[in-house]
Amino acid sequence: MPASYTFIDNARLADGRVVRLTLDQGTIAAIGPMRARNPDGTAPNTLDAQQALLLPALFDGHVHLDKTLTGLPWLPHGAGPDRTSRIENDKKVLPYLPMPTRERAGNLIRKCVAHGTGFMRSHVDIDTHCRLDRLHGVLQAREDHASAIDIQLVAFPQSGVIRDPGTLELLDEAVKEGADLVGGMDPCIIDRDPAGQLDGIFAIADRRGVGVDIHLHETGELGLFSLQEICKRSRALGLHGKVTISHGFCLGTVAESSALAAAGLMAEAGVMLATHGAAKWPLPPLALLREQGVTVFAGNDDVRDTWSPYGTGDVLARAALIGWRADYRRDDQLEHVFELITTGAARAFGVNNYGIDIGMRADFFTVQAENLQEAVASHPARGWVVKGGRAVARDGKPL
């Protein structure tokens, strides 16, 4: 069981103050100046932050726990350059790995926790080939690590729902068994039946009262068409704030006027965007989306898995990559990048009482950085990681 703390001493906040945090039942009960509680200058159940910068727990808004190879010997990438090849490669590789989904997912979860991640959204493949097997493994891993991280799961029909009959029924069953959202995948390209796919997954979301998170890799006008169809259904079903478009590459591959119109449509429908800063396509126009009121958040996506050999699970490093690709250099821009993995993601996840303030959840980490801008730009190693008032990692190692 992780150690529980009552006081966090010598914590340096983003505004420069060095304070004591008093914790009570997993929340921040008080923030005040440092005062010694005992003659020797210590208090019982106290964690000394040693004036390291204290920041709120990070969000990884898009990852694939069921695909990770974390904990296995190096496995050369076996898929071709297109998505169809990667989808088929998953079916050849994942069922025969010498480590079960639960263990591989747990290995990656612990790495992410040690980097300061306190919240995660993972997509989990559902199709008639693997059925709910991978979901069951990730559900077990989520339960194993419930004291260290909150995890949302998306029932993800990577192979489509129209071209893989029976998948819609499996998605519905996945939500019944514990998935928090229902997913989709390139409705025009994968299923070649956008109405069929979108009507099917939105019907499940409406019936089960869950959110939607759709992978949209489609570019240009084709992608804009799918985006508009997603927004139309979100608005019709009153799902404002419960629908996410992941990637949204089309927003970065069309004229600015078209992207502006799409951003307005998303804001009106309450449709959010999850980005991971993919290098192959232009980055979605983050500043434009923010100005139009679209909630944007970020995630690692693939972390050493069957789709990509890259990644460490550090979402702060991913934020730095996104900032670099967006050519963000000013302090206010670096703050906006930090929002992608903190407050913006908290809105997308529906997490309340989040942040470093009285009454907020005692979910935070420490880092040797002068301010949050340096933390993003340099993403130094994390010190303490605290979840619900309990230390769950220290110096890059889970406790």
C-alpha atoms as one frame of an Amber mdcrd trajectory, in Angstrom:
protein
   0.000   0.000   0.000   1.460   3.414  -0.936   2.484   5.628   1.979  -0.170
   8.171   2.977   0.805  11.747   3.868  -0.749  14.546   5.902   1.720  17.293
   5.007   3.727  18.139   1.893   6.489  20.476   3.079   8.718  22.827   1.094
   6.621  22.582  -2.058   7.288  25.327  -4.588   4.171  26.378  -6.451   3.982
  27.726  -9.993   3.708  31.272  -8.590   7.032  30.851  -6.757   5.718  30.449
  -3.199   7.265  27.745  -1.024   4.456  26.277   1.054   3.122  23.460   3.183
   0.146  21.526   1.841  -2.115  19.905   4.398  -3.909  16.846   3.052  -7.097
  15.288   4.372  -8.852  12.238   2.934  -7.173  12.559  -0.425  -7.738  16.282
  -0.910  -5.766  19.467  -0.294  -7.224  20.847   2.947  -4.923  23.861   3.349
  -2.022  25.673   1.696   0.051  27.866   3.951   3.544  29.145   4.754   6.137
  26.764   6.099   6.097  26.446   9.906   7.860  23.739  11.904   5.454  21.422
  13.682   8.011  19.741  15.959  11.124  21.092  17.709  13.284  19.275  15.152
  11.466  21.031  12.329   9.524  18.011  11.082   5.947  16.821  11.320   4.655
  13.232  11.317   3.445  11.802   8.006   5.334  14.472   6.114   6.801  14.372
   2.626   9.580  16.924   2.059   9.426  18.275  -1.502  12.779  20.042  -0.958
  11.556  23.124  -2.840  10.990  21.208  -6.065   8.258  22.557  -8.335   4.902
  20.959  -7.554   2.489  20.527 -10.481  -0.895  18.810 -10.849  -1.056  15.212
 -12.058  -0.768  14.768 -15.815  -3.323  13.338 -18.238  -2.484  10.970 -21.081
  -5.540  11.482 -23.251  -4.857   8.848 -25.900  -2.888   5.619 -25.537  -3.225
   1.930 -26.481  -2.489  -0.230 -23.452  -3.481  -3.463 -25.179  -0.901  -3.048
 -27.962   2.159  -2.159 -25.887   5.254  -4.350 -25.942   6.587  -2.831 -22.724
   8.394  -5.465 -20.680   9.147  -7.745 -23.625  12.491  -8.161 -25.376  12.896
  -5.873 -28.380  10.533  -6.876 -31.171  11.302  -5.440 -34.642   8.431  -3.523
 -36.222   6.682  -5.910 -38.580   3.978  -3.856 -40.276   4.069  -1.904 -43.505
   3.676   1.868 -43.791  -0.122   1.922 -44.187  -2.828   1.496 -41.540  -4.339
  -1.585 -43.142  -1.002  -3.383 -42.810  -0.734  -2.365 -39.155  -4.254  -3.571
 -38.415  -3.518  -6.944 -40.001  -0.154  -7.130 -38.231  -1.907  -6.767 -34.866
  -3.930  -9.880 -35.609  -0.759 -11.826 -36.414   1.333 -10.626 -33.471  -0.745
  -9.716 -30.416  -2.443 -13.100 -29.783   0.926 -14.877 -29.711   3.020 -12.631
 -27.493   4.662 -14.460 -24.566   3.237 -11.959 -22.074  -0.527 -11.468 -21.504
  -2.325  -8.169 -22.056  -2.774  -7.588 -18.331   0.959  -7.750 -17.657   2.063
  -5.700 -20.655  -0.540  -3.028 -19.910   0.526  -2.959 -16.270   4.159  -2.453
 -17.254   3.250   0.632 -19.289   0.864   1.972 -16.651   3.618   1.933 -14.043
   6.018   3.762 -16.378   3.399   6.437 -16.995   2.633   6.803 -13.290   6.338
   7.272 -12.527   6.343  10.160 -15.036   3.556  11.905 -13.114   0.516  10.673
 -15.049  -2.535  10.385 -12.829  -5.210  10.006 -15.506  -5.264   8.055 -18.748
  -7.605   7.214 -21.619  -6.774   3.977 -23.399  -8.355   2.646 -26.565  -8.737
  -1.145 -26.571  -9.291  -3.183 -29.742 -12.673  -4.842 -30.117 -13.412  -6.988
 -33.176 -14.676 -10.432 -34.081 -11.081 -11.733 -34.101 -10.039 -10.833 -30.534
 -13.604 -10.212 -29.272 -13.366  -8.905 -25.662 -10.139 -10.688 -24.718  -7.941
  -7.589 -24.742 -10.566  -5.561 -22.920 -10.621  -8.123 -20.122  -6.823  -7.909
 -19.787  -6.818  -4.112 -19.653  -9.744  -4.081 -17.207  -7.675  -6.298 -14.912
  -4.649  -4.007 -15.280  -6.847  -1.008 -14.465  -8.050  -2.703 -11.302  -4.483
  -3.672 -10.366  -3.407  -0.010 -10.464  -6.569   1.697  -9.242  -4.790   3.341
  -6.297  -2.183   4.943  -8.574  -4.089   6.151 -11.633  -7.605   6.716 -13.002
  -8.098   5.068 -16.406 -10.891   5.547 -18.927 -11.295   2.821 -21.541 -12.593
   3.197 -25.082 -14.077   0.173 -26.867 -12.214   0.670 -30.148 -13.414  -1.036
 -33.389 -10.105  -0.740 -35.229 -11.245  -3.045 -38.033 -14.521  -1.219 -38.562
 -18.077  -2.239 -37.741 -19.714  -2.629 -41.150 -16.932  -4.642 -42.783 -16.650
  -6.756 -39.614 -20.248  -7.796 -38.863 -20.915  -8.518 -35.216 -18.561  -5.820
 -33.931 -21.375  -3.428 -32.986 -22.804  -6.084 -30.693 -19.358  -6.621 -29.174
 -18.952  -2.856 -28.602 -22.255  -2.817 -26.752 -21.132  -5.759 -24.624 -17.788
  -4.042 -23.968 -19.569  -1.016 -22.522 -21.687  -3.303 -20.348 -18.498  -4.941
 -19.040 -16.706  -1.727 -18.104 -15.615   0.359 -21.119 -16.313   4.046 -20.484
 -16.618   5.224 -24.088 -17.375   3.740 -27.482 -14.928   4.362 -30.300 -14.848
   4.531 -34.081 -12.296   4.544 -36.887 -12.214   6.496 -40.174 -15.859   5.914
 -41.118 -15.340   6.669 -44.819 -12.095   4.776 -45.401 -12.405   1.822 -43.032
 -16.089   0.981 -43.455 -16.835   2.958 -46.635 -20.171   3.579 -44.986 -19.929
   6.631 -42.717 -23.619   6.652 -41.870 -23.590   2.974 -41.012 -20.590   3.247
 -38.700 -21.518   6.516 -37.024 -25.196   5.666 -36.572 -24.196   2.367 -34.994
 -21.686   3.696 -32.472 -23.729   6.773 -31.563 -26.746   4.534 -30.947 -24.697
   2.564 -28.407 -23.477   5.770 -26.753 -27.022   7.106 -26.520 -28.453   3.855
 -25.206 -25.679   3.246 -22.656 -25.140   6.860 -21.605 -21.426   6.919 -22.453
 -19.112   9.152 -24.441 -17.637   8.692 -27.915 -14.002   8.903 -29.059 -13.384
   8.390 -32.784 -10.022   7.960 -34.516 -10.153  10.305 -37.516  -7.036   9.967
 -39.658  -8.883  10.957 -42.836  -7.373  14.063 -44.380  -8.640  16.940 -46.510
 -12.282  17.299 -47.482 -13.023  13.627 -46.828 -11.959  14.062 -43.214 -13.963
  17.291 -42.931 -17.044  15.422 -44.130 -16.612  12.809 -41.386 -15.980  15.562
 -38.834 -19.209  17.299 -39.830 -21.152  14.044 -39.545 -19.736  13.443 -36.073
 -20.689  16.960 -34.971 -24.186  16.550 -36.413 -24.836  13.409 -34.380 -23.291
  14.847 -31.235 -25.590  17.851 -31.456 -28.680  15.780 -32.269 -28.180  13.473
 -29.265 -27.221  16.231 -26.808 -23.725  14.821 -26.282 -22.056  18.202 -25.765
 -18.724  17.647 -24.003 -18.880  13.865 -24.390 -17.544  13.372 -27.923 -13.881
  13.432 -28.959 -12.247  13.355 -32.354  -8.803  11.814 -31.993  -6.076  13.080
 -34.337  -8.286  15.111 -36.687  -5.557  15.327 -39.333  -8.034  16.940 -41.729
  -7.914  20.133 -39.657  -4.272  20.594 -40.552  -4.609  19.661 -44.233  -7.313
  22.089 -45.391  -7.433  25.825 -45.997  -7.507  28.026 -42.899 -11.043  29.161
 -43.724 -12.235  25.547 -43.785 -10.437  24.775 -40.513 -12.022  27.869 -38.949
 -15.511  26.766 -40.012 -14.857  23.254 -38.695 -13.610  24.619 -35.360 -16.785
  26.681 -35.018 -18.879  23.599 -35.719 -16.952  21.581 -33.127 -17.312  24.283
 -30.495 -21.052  24.549 -31.102 -21.514  20.772 -30.854 -19.163  20.425 -27.887
 -16.906  18.056 -29.819 -13.325  17.925 -28.506  -9.992  17.114 -30.129  -7.259
  14.762 -28.876  -3.886  15.229 -30.567  -0.550  13.456 -30.294   1.563  15.576
 -32.621   2.024  12.964 -35.356   4.913  13.858 -37.634   3.470  12.568 -40.926
   0.670  15.129 -41.192   0.490  18.867 -40.437  -0.484  19.555 -36.846  -4.099
  20.642 -36.295  -4.251  24.446 -35.791  -4.090  24.405 -32.005  -4.244  28.164
 -31.493  -7.216  28.530 -33.836  -9.102  25.715 -32.112  -8.407  27.226 -28.695
  -9.573  30.659 -29.840 -12.816  29.162 -31.141 -13.510  27.474 -27.800 -12.733
  23.868 -28.735 -11.411  21.754 -25.873  -8.103  20.280 -27.020  -6.040  17.732
 -25.098  -3.143  15.430 -25.836  -1.777  11.935 -25.385   1.149   9.716 -26.300
  -0.803   7.419 -28.638   1.541   4.502 -29.386   4.208   3.742 -26.771   6.596
   1.004 -27.937   3.862  -1.111 -29.399   2.864  -2.946 -32.557   2.245   0.345
 -34.384   5.381   2.226 -33.378   8.706   1.431 -31.651   8.957   4.931 -30.147
   7.942   6.349 -26.784   8.663   6.238 -23.068   5.205   6.955 -21.666   6.204
  10.482 -20.590   3.298  12.683 -21.649   5.219  15.795 -20.559   7.813  14.945
 -23.212   4.966  14.455 -25.688   3.678  17.944 -24.844   7.163  19.295 -25.572
   7.085  17.577 -28.967   3.701  19.097 -29.769   4.951  22.535 -28.721   8.045
  22.110 -30.867   5.959  21.115 -33.900   3.624  24.079 -33.329   6.651  26.400
 -33.102   5.584  27.501 -29.625   8.364  29.543 -28.019   6.794  32.202 -25.763
   5.965  31.510 -22.122   2.222  31.877 -22.734   2.439  29.349 -25.572   4.295
  26.866 -23.384   1.544  27.326 -20.802  -1.017  26.487 -23.490   0.919  23.295
 -24.290   0.842  22.374 -20.592  -2.937  22.827 -20.627  -3.191  20.036 -23.222
  -2.124  17.494 -20.597  -3.667  19.158 -17.528  -6.689  21.472 -17.386  -7.821
  20.906 -20.980  -7.706  17.165 -20.504  -9.473  17.456 -17.146 -12.417  19.087
 -18.938 -12.428  16.345 -21.553 -12.315  13.613 -18.903 -14.993  15.273 -16.768
 -12.606  15.420 -13.795 -13.617  17.957 -11.180 -11.662  19.325  -8.198  -8.457
  19.233 -10.205  -5.461  21.480  -9.622  -3.244  22.804  -6.868  -5.681  24.605
  -4.609  -7.670  24.104  -1.430 -10.411  21.534  -1.886  -8.754  19.940  -4.905
  -7.698  16.320  -5.246  -4.264  15.572  -3.802  -2.936  14.400  -7.178   0.412
  15.980  -8.105   4.101  15.455  -8.768   7.377  17.275  -8.187  10.025  18.165
 -10.745  13.329  20.028 -10.682  12.318  22.955 -12.883  12.112  26.691 -12.305
   8.542  26.946 -13.609   6.020  24.999 -15.658   7.463  26.430 -18.866  10.831
  24.862 -18.128   9.091  21.668 -17.073   7.500  21.453 -20.529  10.543  22.532
 -22.512  13.041  20.315 -20.669  10.710  17.685 -19.128  13.248  16.741 -16.414
  12.964  13.540 -14.409  10.102  13.513 -11.917  10.639  13.393  -8.170   7.664
  12.450  -6.014   4.347  11.383  -7.555   1.320  11.550  -5.262  -2.169  10.210
  -5.978  -5.019  10.729  -3.520  -2.528  11.851  -0.886  -0.438   8.683  -1.266
   3.029   8.483  -2.750   2.885   6.155  -5.763   6.296   6.835  -7.363   9.615
   8.492  -6.618  12.574   9.380  -8.823  11.148   7.603 -11.837  10.272   4.367
 -10.042   6.816   3.185  -8.953   6.450   2.486  -5.240
